[in-house]
Short mmCIF file of C-alpha atoms in Angstrom, two decimals:
data_model
loop_
_atom_site.label_atom_id
_atom_site.label_comp_id
_atom_site.label_asym_id
_atom_site.label_seq_id
_atom_site.Cartn_x
_atom_site.Cartn_y
_atom_site.Cartn_z
CA UNK A 91 120.44 94.08 202.09
CA UNK A 92 120.28 98.04 202.98
CA UNK A 93 116.47 98.57 204.47
CA UNK A 94 115.61 100.65 201.51
CA UNK A 95 116.97 97.06 199.21
CA UNK A 96 114.69 94.49 201.75
CA UNK A 97 111.47 96.98 201.29
CA UNK A 98 111.78 96.59 197.79
CA UNK A 99 112.53 92.54 197.69
CA UNK A 100 109.32 92.42 200.07
CA UNK A 101 107.20 93.45 197.61
CA UNK A 102 108.80 92.53 195.09
CA UNK A 103 108.05 88.92 196.73
CA UNK A 104 104.41 90.10 197.76
CA UNK A 105 103.39 91.21 193.88
CA UNK A 106 104.63 87.20 192.31
CA UNK A 107 102.79 85.24 195.17
CA UNK A 108 99.53 86.67 197.37
CA UNK A 109 97.84 84.78 200.35
CA UNK A 110 98.85 81.05 200.44
CA UNK A 111 97.86 79.58 204.22
CA UNK A 112 99.15 76.50 205.75
CA UNK A 113 101.96 76.09 207.45
CA UNK A 114 104.47 73.64 205.63
CA UNK A 115 106.44 76.09 204.30
CA UNK A 116 106.67 78.13 207.08
CA UNK A 117 108.63 75.16 209.19
CA UNK A 118 110.56 74.46 206.43
CA UNK A 119 111.55 78.37 206.38
CA UNK A 120 112.27 78.86 210.42
CA UNK A 121 114.08 75.16 210.36
CA UNK A 122 116.09 76.95 208.10
CA UNK A 123 116.57 79.64 210.87
CA UNK A 124 117.28 77.07 213.34
CA UNK A 125 114.04 77.66 214.77
CA UNK A 126 114.26 81.33 216.89
CA UNK A 127 110.71 80.72 217.71
CA UNK A 128 111.36 78.03 219.97
CA UNK A 129 113.29 80.25 222.13
CA UNK A 130 110.06 82.76 223.50
CA UNK A 131 106.91 82.15 225.29
CA UNK A 132 103.71 83.64 223.07
CA UNK A 133 100.35 84.98 223.46
CA UNK A 134 98.45 85.02 220.01
CA UNK A 135 95.73 87.17 219.38
CA UNK A 136 93.09 86.17 216.40
CA UNK A 137 89.98 88.39 215.42
CA UNK A 138 88.38 90.78 213.00
CA UNK A 139 88.54 93.79 214.63
CA UNK A 140 90.74 95.18 217.79
CA UNK A 141 93.99 92.69 217.56
CA UNK A 142 96.26 95.47 217.40
CA UNK A 143 95.07 98.14 220.28
CA UNK A 144 94.14 94.78 222.37
CA UNK A 145 98.36 94.46 221.47
CA UNK A 146 99.26 97.32 222.18
CA UNK A 147 97.44 97.60 225.63
CA UNK A 148 98.93 94.57 227.39
CA UNK A 149 102.63 95.41 225.62
CA UNK A 150 102.03 98.23 226.82
CA UNK A 151 101.45 96.72 230.54
CA UNK A 152 103.76 94.20 230.12
CA UNK A 153 106.47 96.68 229.89
CA UNK A 154 104.82 98.43 233.14
CA UNK A 155 105.73 94.89 234.56
CA UNK A 156 109.28 95.22 233.52
CA UNK A 157 108.45 92.10 231.18
CA UNK A 158 111.20 91.99 228.42
CA UNK A 159 108.09 91.88 225.83
CA UNK A 160 108.16 91.89 222.32
CA UNK A 161 104.94 92.51 219.82
CA UNK A 162 104.27 91.72 215.82
CA UNK A 163 101.51 93.75 214.02
CA UNK A 164 100.04 93.52 210.67
CA UNK A 165 99.65 95.54 208.18
CA UNK A 166 102.55 98.15 208.99
CA UNK A 167 100.19 101.23 208.58
CA UNK A 168 102.78 103.90 208.69
CA UNK A 169 106.11 102.24 208.73
CA UNK A 170 107.77 98.99 208.10
CA UNK A 171 109.78 98.73 211.43
CA UNK A 172 106.27 99.61 213.23
CA UNK A 173 105.45 96.48 213.04
CA UNK A 174 108.38 94.39 215.53
CA UNK A 175 108.10 96.04 219.20
CA UNK A 176 110.91 94.06 221.30
CA UNK A 177 112.06 95.97 225.17
CA UNK A 178 110.67 98.83 224.56
CA UNK A 179 111.02 100.36 221.08
CA UNK A 180 110.83 99.19 217.20
CA UNK A 181 113.47 98.06 215.29
CA UNK A 182 115.87 99.80 213.55
CA UNK A 183 116.09 99.98 209.65
CA UNK A 184 119.72 98.96 210.33
CA UNK A 185 118.41 96.00 211.87
CA UNK A 186 115.44 95.29 210.36
CA UNK A 187 117.77 94.84 207.00
CA UNK A 188 119.97 92.00 208.72
CA UNK A 189 117.11 90.14 209.80
CA UNK A 190 115.60 90.58 206.51
CA UNK A 191 118.58 89.24 204.23
CA UNK A 192 119.11 86.58 207.01
CA UNK A 193 115.27 85.36 206.19
CA UNK A 194 115.60 86.14 201.87
CA UNK A 195 118.74 83.78 202.37
CA UNK A 196 116.73 81.22 204.31
CA UNK A 197 114.06 81.62 201.68
CA UNK A 198 116.61 80.79 198.80
CA UNK A 199 117.67 78.24 200.45
CA UNK A 200 114.08 76.30 200.29
CA UNK A 201 113.48 73.43 198.01
CA UNK A 202 110.56 74.02 195.49
CA UNK A 203 109.41 76.68 197.93
CA UNK A 204 108.95 80.05 197.94
CA UNK A 205 107.89 81.62 200.92
CA UNK A 206 104.89 84.67 200.99
CA UNK A 207 105.94 87.81 202.23
CA UNK A 208 103.77 87.82 205.17
CA UNK A 209 105.50 84.51 206.06
CA UNK A 210 108.87 86.25 205.79
CA UNK A 211 107.87 89.75 207.57
CA UNK A 212 106.73 86.90 210.26
CA UNK A 213 109.73 84.81 210.47
CA UNK A 214 112.18 88.46 210.47
CA UNK A 215 109.59 89.04 214.18
CA UNK A 216 110.64 85.36 215.23
CA UNK A 217 114.21 86.49 214.40
CA UNK A 218 114.10 89.84 215.77
CA UNK A 219 112.55 88.42 219.46
CA UNK A 220 114.94 86.03 219.50
CA UNK A 221 117.72 87.98 219.20
CA UNK A 222 116.17 90.76 221.16
CA UNK A 223 115.74 87.82 224.59
CA UNK A 224 111.75 88.95 224.84
CA UNK A 225 110.31 86.52 227.69
CA UNK A 226 107.01 87.44 226.42
CA UNK A 227 106.34 87.99 222.78
CA UNK A 228 102.54 89.23 222.17
CA UNK A 229 101.67 87.84 218.05
CA UNK A 230 98.61 88.80 215.97
CA UNK A 231 97.02 86.56 213.58
CA UNK A 232 97.32 87.86 209.32
CA UNK A 233 94.45 86.23 208.43
CA UNK A 234 92.05 83.69 210.51
CA UNK A 235 94.12 82.19 212.81
CA UNK A 236 94.81 78.28 212.35
CA UNK A 237 96.37 77.95 209.29
CA UNK A 238 98.26 81.38 209.67
CA UNK A 239 101.78 81.66 209.80
CA UNK A 240 102.22 82.66 213.15
CA UNK A 241 100.22 80.08 214.34
CA UNK A 242 103.66 77.71 213.60
CA UNK A 243 104.91 78.37 217.51
CA UNK A 244 103.79 75.61 220.01
CA UNK A 245 105.29 77.68 223.68
CA UNK A 246 101.61 79.73 223.47
CA UNK A 247 100.94 81.12 227.20
CA UNK A 248 97.60 83.10 226.27
CA UNK A 249 95.51 82.96 223.28
CA UNK A 250 92.81 85.95 223.41
CA UNK A 251 90.19 86.69 220.62
CA UNK A 252 89.09 89.51 219.54
CA UNK A 253 85.75 90.70 218.19
CA UNK A 254 84.99 88.15 215.30
CA UNK A 255 82.63 89.33 212.28
CA UNK A 256 82.38 88.65 208.92
CA UNK A 257 85.86 89.36 206.35
CA UNK A 258 87.64 87.84 203.94
CA UNK A 259 84.88 85.50 203.77
CA UNK A 260 85.45 84.17 200.53
CA UNK A 261 89.15 82.67 202.44
CA UNK A 262 86.93 82.03 205.87
CA UNK A 263 83.81 81.42 204.91
CA UNK A 264 80.44 82.90 204.40
CA UNK A 265 79.03 82.19 208.11
CA UNK A 266 80.42 83.60 211.22
CA UNK A 267 81.04 79.96 212.83
CA UNK A 268 83.58 79.37 209.84
CA UNK A 269 85.38 82.44 210.71
CA UNK A 270 84.67 81.67 214.30
CA UNK A 271 86.52 78.33 213.19
CA UNK A 272 89.64 79.62 212.02
CA UNK A 273 90.25 82.09 214.93
CA UNK A 274 89.78 79.51 217.30
CA UNK A 275 92.82 77.00 215.77
CA UNK A 276 95.32 79.90 217.65
CA UNK A 277 93.75 77.97 221.17
CA UNK A 278 96.66 75.33 222.72
CA UNK A 279 96.56 72.77 224.83
CA UNK A 280 97.87 74.49 228.69
CA UNK A 281 97.22 78.24 227.75
CA UNK A 282 94.58 80.19 228.25
CA UNK A 283 91.81 80.79 226.72
CA UNK A 284 90.30 85.35 226.84
CA UNK A 285 87.64 86.30 224.46
CA UNK A 286 84.93 88.94 224.51
CA UNK A 287 81.58 88.43 224.10
CA UNK A 288 80.62 87.27 220.50
CA UNK A 289 76.99 85.47 218.65
CA UNK A 290 76.99 81.92 219.61
CA UNK A 291 77.39 80.87 216.57
CA UNK A 292 80.68 82.81 216.82
CA UNK A 293 81.10 81.56 220.65
CA UNK A 294 80.95 77.70 220.31
CA UNK A 295 83.53 76.85 218.06
CA UNK A 296 85.44 78.12 220.96
CA UNK A 297 84.30 77.14 223.48
CA UNK A 298 84.56 73.37 221.55
CA UNK A 299 88.45 74.20 220.64
CA UNK A 300 88.80 75.24 224.66
CA UNK A 301 87.38 71.74 225.38
CA UNK A 302 89.56 70.02 222.93
CA UNK A 303 92.52 71.76 224.38
CA UNK A 304 91.55 71.42 227.92
CA UNK A 305 92.24 74.27 228.71
CA UNK A 306 90.35 77.16 230.59
CA UNK A 307 87.97 79.74 228.71
CA UNK A 308 87.60 83.34 229.77
CA UNK A 309 84.89 85.51 228.29
CA UNK A 310 84.87 89.30 228.72
CA UNK A 311 81.07 90.16 228.48
CA UNK A 312 80.37 93.49 227.08
CA UNK A 313 77.50 94.93 230.05
CA UNK A 314 80.64 93.95 232.30
CA UNK A 315 82.75 97.02 230.26
CA UNK A 316 80.82 100.46 231.79
CA UNK A 317 82.23 103.86 229.75
CA UNK A 318 81.38 106.30 232.68
CA UNK A 319 82.83 109.35 230.83
CA UNK A 320 84.27 110.94 227.23
CA UNK A 321 85.16 113.58 225.89
CA UNK A 322 88.30 114.36 223.52
CA UNK A 323 91.03 113.17 225.95
CA UNK A 324 89.95 110.69 227.36
CA UNK A 325 87.51 108.15 228.80
CA UNK A 326 86.84 106.40 232.05
CA UNK A 327 86.21 102.91 232.38
CA UNK A 328 85.28 99.87 234.61
CA UNK A 329 86.08 96.27 234.14
CA UNK A 330 85.18 94.36 237.28
CA UNK A 331 87.56 94.56 240.25
CA UNK A 332 89.43 97.43 238.18
CA UNK A 333 87.97 100.97 239.07
CA UNK A 334 88.76 103.89 237.19
CA UNK A 335 90.72 102.58 233.83
CA UNK A 336 92.16 105.69 232.16
CA UNK A 337 92.22 105.47 228.48
CA UNK A 338 93.47 107.49 226.06
CA UNK A 339 92.86 105.49 222.64
CA UNK A 340 89.46 106.91 222.25
CA UNK A 341 86.69 105.23 220.43
CA UNK A 342 83.17 103.12 221.50
CA UNK A 343 85.71 99.56 220.76
CA UNK A 344 88.44 100.36 222.90
CA UNK A 345 87.11 99.97 226.74
CA UNK A 346 85.70 96.37 225.41
CA UNK A 347 89.83 96.37 223.68
CA UNK A 348 91.28 97.50 226.59
CA UNK A 349 89.44 95.41 228.68
CA UNK A 350 90.31 91.90 226.88
CA UNK A 351 94.03 93.48 227.91
CA UNK A 352 93.33 93.26 231.55
CA UNK A 353 91.97 90.43 231.93
CA UNK A 354 95.09 88.61 229.99
CA UNK A 355 97.40 90.55 232.47
CA UNK A 356 95.34 88.91 235.21
CA UNK A 357 95.63 85.27 234.08
CA UNK A 358 99.40 85.70 233.51
CA UNK A 359 100.23 87.43 236.80
CA UNK A 360 99.87 83.95 237.94
CA UNK A 361 103.07 83.33 236.81
CA UNK A 362 104.35 86.67 235.78
CA UNK A 363 104.99 89.90 238.51
CA UNK A 364 101.71 91.79 237.15
CA UNK A 365 100.32 94.17 239.96
CA UNK A 366 97.43 95.97 239.59
CA UNK A 367 99.56 99.27 239.23
CA UNK A 368 101.10 97.98 236.12
CA UNK A 369 97.31 97.30 234.18
CA UNK A 370 96.30 101.02 235.40
CA UNK A 371 99.79 102.85 234.07
CA UNK A 372 99.93 100.37 231.23
CA UNK A 373 96.45 101.01 229.53
CA UNK A 374 96.87 105.09 230.88
CA UNK A 375 100.16 105.01 228.24
CA UNK A 376 98.51 103.12 225.75
CA UNK A 377 99.00 104.29 222.24
CA UNK A 378 98.04 103.08 219.18
CA UNK A 379 97.96 104.83 216.02
CA UNK A 380 95.34 104.66 213.15
CA UNK A 381 92.83 103.62 215.21
CA UNK A 382 90.12 106.83 215.72
CA UNK A 383 93.55 108.97 216.24
CA UNK A 384 92.34 112.33 216.90
CA UNK A 385 94.09 115.63 215.95
CA UNK A 386 92.58 118.63 217.63
CA UNK A 387 92.67 121.40 215.25
CA UNK A 388 90.92 123.83 213.35
CA UNK A 389 89.17 121.81 212.17
CA UNK A 390 90.07 118.52 213.92
CA UNK A 391 90.95 115.44 212.58
CA UNK A 392 90.76 111.88 213.03
CA UNK A 393 92.20 108.95 211.72
CA UNK A 394 90.65 105.55 211.41
CA UNK A 395 91.89 102.12 209.50
CA UNK A 396 88.51 101.04 209.84
CA UNK A 397 87.43 98.28 206.98
CA UNK A 398 84.83 95.88 207.56
CA UNK A 399 81.58 96.94 208.26
CA UNK A 400 81.75 95.95 212.32
CA UNK A 401 84.38 97.75 212.28
CA UNK A 402 82.90 100.96 210.26
CA UNK A 403 78.99 100.37 212.45
CA UNK A 404 82.04 101.42 215.14
CA UNK A 405 83.64 104.21 213.33
CA UNK A 406 80.28 105.77 213.01
CA UNK A 407 79.59 104.96 216.99
CA UNK A 408 82.41 106.95 218.06
CA UNK A 409 81.73 110.02 215.86
CA UNK A 410 78.58 110.43 216.98
CA UNK A 411 79.52 110.22 220.54
CA UNK A 412 82.07 112.92 219.88
CA UNK A 413 80.88 115.33 217.38
CA UNK A 414 77.14 114.68 218.41
CA UNK A 415 75.03 116.34 215.16
CA UNK A 416 77.49 118.23 213.82
CA UNK A 417 77.95 117.45 210.03
CA UNK A 418 81.14 115.11 209.08
CA UNK A 419 83.10 115.20 205.86
CA UNK A 420 84.89 112.43 204.51
CA UNK A 421 88.16 111.60 202.99
CA UNK A 422 87.72 107.65 202.31
CA UNK A 423 89.83 105.23 199.76
CA UNK A 424 88.61 101.19 200.09
CA UNK A 425 89.30 98.41 198.43
CA UNK A 426 87.96 96.71 195.68
CA UNK A 427 88.08 92.98 197.55
CA UNK A 428 86.02 94.94 200.87
CA UNK A 429 81.71 94.90 201.31
CA UNK A 430 81.91 98.67 200.76
CA UNK A 431 78.57 98.48 199.84
CA UNK A 432 77.41 97.74 203.11
CA UNK A 433 80.15 100.42 204.86
CA UNK A 434 78.60 103.67 202.42
CA UNK A 435 75.02 101.97 203.51
CA UNK A 436 76.94 102.39 207.38
CA UNK A 437 78.59 105.60 207.23
CA UNK A 438 77.39 108.01 205.15
CA UNK A 439 73.94 108.82 206.63
CA UNK A 440 75.00 112.24 208.01
CA UNK A 441 77.88 113.43 206.12
CA UNK A 442 78.05 117.17 205.00
CA UNK A 443 80.46 116.02 201.93
CA UNK A 444 82.65 113.08 201.07
CA UNK A 445 85.89 113.03 198.78
CA UNK A 446 86.81 109.60 197.77
CA UNK A 447 90.17 108.86 197.07
CA UNK A 448 92.60 105.77 195.51
CA UNK A 449 94.35 103.84 198.14
CA UNK A 450 97.99 103.09 196.94
CA UNK A 451 97.59 99.02 196.48
CA UNK A 452 96.65 96.55 193.68
CA UNK A 453 93.40 96.26 195.26
CA UNK A 454 92.22 99.27 195.24
CA UNK A 455 88.88 100.55 194.26
CA UNK A 456 89.59 103.86 191.87
CA UNK A 457 88.53 106.82 193.30
CA UNK A 458 85.51 107.01 190.63
CA UNK A 459 84.41 104.37 191.26
CA UNK A 460 83.93 105.01 195.03
CA UNK A 461 82.20 107.95 193.75
CA UNK A 462 79.69 106.75 191.85
CA UNK A 463 78.69 103.15 194.25
CA UNK A 464 78.23 106.46 196.91
CA UNK A 465 76.05 107.46 194.21
CA UNK A 466 73.82 105.12 193.50
CA UNK A 467 73.18 105.25 197.58
CA UNK A 468 72.75 108.60 198.76
CA UNK A 469 72.45 111.03 195.03
CA UNK A 470 71.99 113.92 197.03
CA UNK A 471 75.06 113.92 198.94
CA UNK A 472 77.91 115.43 197.39
CA UNK A 473 81.01 113.56 196.07
CA UNK A 474 83.95 114.43 194.90
CA UNK A 475 86.34 111.72 193.29
CA UNK A 476 90.82 112.68 193.57
CA UNK A 477 92.48 110.90 191.41
CA UNK A 478 94.90 112.44 190.55
CA UNK A 479 98.51 110.84 191.81
CA UNK A 480 98.59 113.66 194.76
CA UNK A 481 95.16 112.79 194.70
CA UNK A 482 95.10 111.89 198.63
CA UNK A 483 96.76 115.21 199.24
CA UNK A 484 94.42 117.41 197.16
CA UNK A 485 91.07 115.46 199.04
CA UNK A 486 92.76 116.56 202.52
CA UNK A 487 93.17 120.61 201.11
CA UNK A 488 89.38 120.59 199.78
CA UNK A 489 88.26 118.51 203.25
CA UNK A 490 90.15 121.13 205.78
CA UNK A 491 88.65 124.11 203.67
CA UNK A 492 85.25 122.86 204.49
CA UNK A 493 85.79 123.48 208.70
CA UNK A 494 83.85 120.78 209.95
CA UNK A 495 85.30 118.11 211.18
CA UNK A 496 87.38 115.54 209.45
CA UNK A 497 87.22 111.45 209.08
CA UNK A 498 89.88 109.79 207.09
CA UNK A 499 88.79 106.31 206.64
CA UNK A 500 88.03 102.97 204.35
CA UNK A 501 92.01 101.28 204.32
CA UNK A 502 94.61 101.28 206.72
CA UNK A 503 96.84 102.35 203.33
CA UNK A 504 96.28 106.16 203.18
CA UNK A 505 96.73 106.66 206.52
CA UNK A 506 100.63 107.00 206.34
CA UNK A 507 99.82 109.53 203.40
CA UNK A 508 97.54 111.70 205.13
CA UNK A 509 99.79 111.68 207.99
CA UNK A 510 102.78 113.17 205.35
CA UNK A 511 100.17 114.96 204.21
CA UNK A 512 99.53 117.03 207.45
CA UNK A 513 103.17 117.01 209.02
CA UNK A 514 103.75 119.27 206.07
CA UNK A 515 101.34 121.25 206.42
CA UNK A 516 101.74 121.08 210.72
CA UNK A 517 98.63 120.22 211.74
CA UNK A 518 100.20 116.70 213.90
#
């Protein structure tokens, strides 16, 4: 397969088989590939929000320390290749095609089992990390933790749990304690756990899992993370003995994500050559697209992939912090299986205009249905829906013409199209 054929193959698999939690098929698939994951040591990350950003910070720190590090995140936002990072760069299209060909052949040879698209994407990550000779690789759980395809690894050296809130409730449960128990499933004996402060109902299963695994748990409390300065270019954060950490990634959630990475790096420094300078430089050099990503101009444009109530709440905090009382124009698309009613309630109280779009996803809510839901809650708000094939592009044209800051949000799946539009219109 070439790169396009590999992508088409995965999309076909995705259309035929949805989410299936469990590890047996994944273990069988990796056995067919000679278990490349056993050649690499892993840092596992689970949580509802902040996984990708925390992974990005830690990748940067480890790279500064000269460690051959890999990173696997999902879903892809701008390109399939961005999911796979190793030794300083993302996977090439030719490597992607070669690896996915091997994975597809292994999947086809299984007796009576069809791995999901996510399982095969994860298998590609393991294949790639082994091929590149990674010393450490960071794995972001796709859904939950305990039964996620990433959790077949047995060489974990550290587990990180980011902010946990209500999401994927039909699969993970309707209580925060149930969701947290799934996330805590990544905890392994002998692998220290780093966890951001959670609600007590979420902390209980995490503490219990760490105790059962007889492994230390390091809790990062939010009152230990102090943001002392913030503007449109950076924020300066104090965390314990780490003073004047310079964050180029914006948004109210980033200080705690950075603190998690700093704590993880501090723990790992007992076994790896990580120095304070590597931590400071790594944090400052971190970039991660689609997470309160600011493009300054006339007007400013923010790209943010927040897609659950907690993420939307943090987005609102970030918008208020940066723009104050300035009216905001939103371009928004959502997936129908998300808690969009609560997201509407949180976000649009101070909006000047909302332009709704239909995301390029089989799970998408139609722009007209989203408009109706917004008008039901905010009847006086000006809401315009764009439901044509080029609706996302038309919505952006309409939004920037208002000359107020534009915030693009609701789902990661619309950001690639928005970036393409921005590139074509010299706004990157």
